[in-house]
Amino acid sequence: MQLDAHNCWANLTAINAWILHKECTGSKICRKKFIFCLAEELDGKYKEDICQKSDALFLLPLMLEV
């Protein structure tokens, strides 16, 4: 299985975030658990952003009528 450049950078970014988290907080969380929690948190924020953007786009025609 060959990794593309995007996956490689995403993996390195997640590992760097784990290292920084460990060093800054003194946490003993394992890498896999940290990356899983990070992914869940980012997924939730992405869904919130999508909802906020879709709400704003839904209201845009109403704002233009004023």
C-alpha positions as a LaTeX table, in Angstrom:
\begin{tabular}{lrrr}
\hline
Residue & $x$ (\AA) & $y$ (\AA) & $z$ (\AA) \\
\hline
Met1 & 0.00 & 0.00 & 0.00 \\
Gln2 & 1.45 & 3.31 & $-1.08$ \\
Leu3 & 0.76 & 6.49 & 0.87 \\
Asp4 & 0.21 & 9.68 & $-1.03$ \\
Ala5 & 1.85 & 12.94 & 0.07 \\
His6 & $-1.30$ & 14.21 & 1.80 \\
Asn7 & $-1.61$ & 11.13 & 4.02 \\
Cys8 & 2.07 & 11.31 & 4.86 \\
Trp9 & 1.82 & 14.95 & 5.97 \\
Ala10 & $-1.41$ & 14.27 & 7.87 \\
Asn11 & 0.29 & 11.43 & 9.76 \\
Leu12 & 3.33 & 13.58 & 10.58 \\
Thr13 & 1.09 & 16.41 & 11.74 \\
Ala14 & $-0.85$ & 14.11 & 14.06 \\
Ile15 & 2.36 & 12.65 & 15.50 \\
Asn16 & 3.80 & 16.15 & 16.03 \\
Ala17 & 0.58 & 17.19 & 17.81 \\
Trp18 & 0.86 & 14.12 & 20.08 \\
Ile19 & 4.49 & 14.91 & 20.92 \\
Leu20 & 3.68 & 18.55 & 21.69 \\
His21 & 0.70 & 17.52 & 23.82 \\
Lys22 & 2.84 & 15.09 & 25.82 \\
Glu23 & 5.65 & 17.59 & 26.34 \\
Cys24 & 3.41 & 20.52 & 27.23 \\
Thr25 & 0.97 & 18.70 & 29.53 \\
Gly26 & 3.01 & 15.79 & 30.86 \\
Ser27 & 0.25 & 13.45 & 29.67 \\
Lys28 & 0.95 & 9.73 & 29.37 \\
Ile29 & $-1.68$ & 9.11 & 26.63 \\
Cys30 & $-0.57$ & 6.62 & 23.99 \\
Arg31 & $-0.15$ & 7.83 & 20.40 \\
Lys32 & $-3.02$ & 5.81 & 18.93 \\
Lys33 & $-5.52$ & 6.94 & 21.56 \\
Phe34 & $-4.42$ & 10.59 & 21.20 \\
Ile35 & $-4.77$ & 10.51 & 17.41 \\
Phe36 & $-8.18$ & 8.84 & 17.69 \\
Cys37 & $-9.39$ & 11.51 & 20.15 \\
Leu38 & $-7.92$ & 14.25 & 17.96 \\
Ala39 & $-9.76$ & 12.89 & 14.93 \\
Glu40 & $-13.05$ & 12.76 & 16.86 \\
Glu41 & $-12.59$ & 16.33 & 18.08 \\
Leu42 & $-11.72$ & 17.64 & 14.63 \\
Asp43 & $-14.67$ & 15.75 & 13.11 \\
Gly44 & $-17.02$ & 17.39 & 15.59 \\
Lys45 & $-15.63$ & 20.86 & 14.87 \\
Tyr46 & $-15.91$ & 20.23 & 11.13 \\
Lys47 & $-19.55$ & 19.22 & 11.50 \\
Glu48 & $-20.24$ & 22.35 & 13.58 \\
Asp49 & $-18.59$ & 24.52 & 10.91 \\
Ile50 & $-20.66$ & 22.87 & 8.18 \\
Cys51 & $-23.87$ & 23.45 & 10.15 \\
Gln52 & $-23.00$ & 27.08 & 10.84 \\
Lys53 & $-22.10$ & 27.71 & 7.20 \\
Ser54 & $-25.23$ & 25.98 & 5.94 \\
Asp55 & $-27.37$ & 28.00 & 8.38 \\
Ala56 & $-25.74$ & 31.20 & 7.19 \\
Leu57 & $-26.31$ & 30.28 & 3.55 \\
Phe58 & $-29.93$ & 29.43 & 4.32 \\
Leu59 & $-30.49$ & 32.85 & 5.91 \\
Leu60 & $-28.64$ & 34.82 & 3.21 \\
Pro61 & $-31.70$ & 35.31 & 0.91 \\
Leu62 & $-33.71$ & 36.59 & 3.90 \\
Met63 & $-31.00$ & 39.11 & 4.75 \\
Leu64 & $-30.82$ & 40.34 & 1.16 \\
Glu65 & $-34.55$ & 41.11 & 1.11 \\
Val66 & $-34.22$ & 43.72 & 3.88 \\
\hline
\end{tabular}
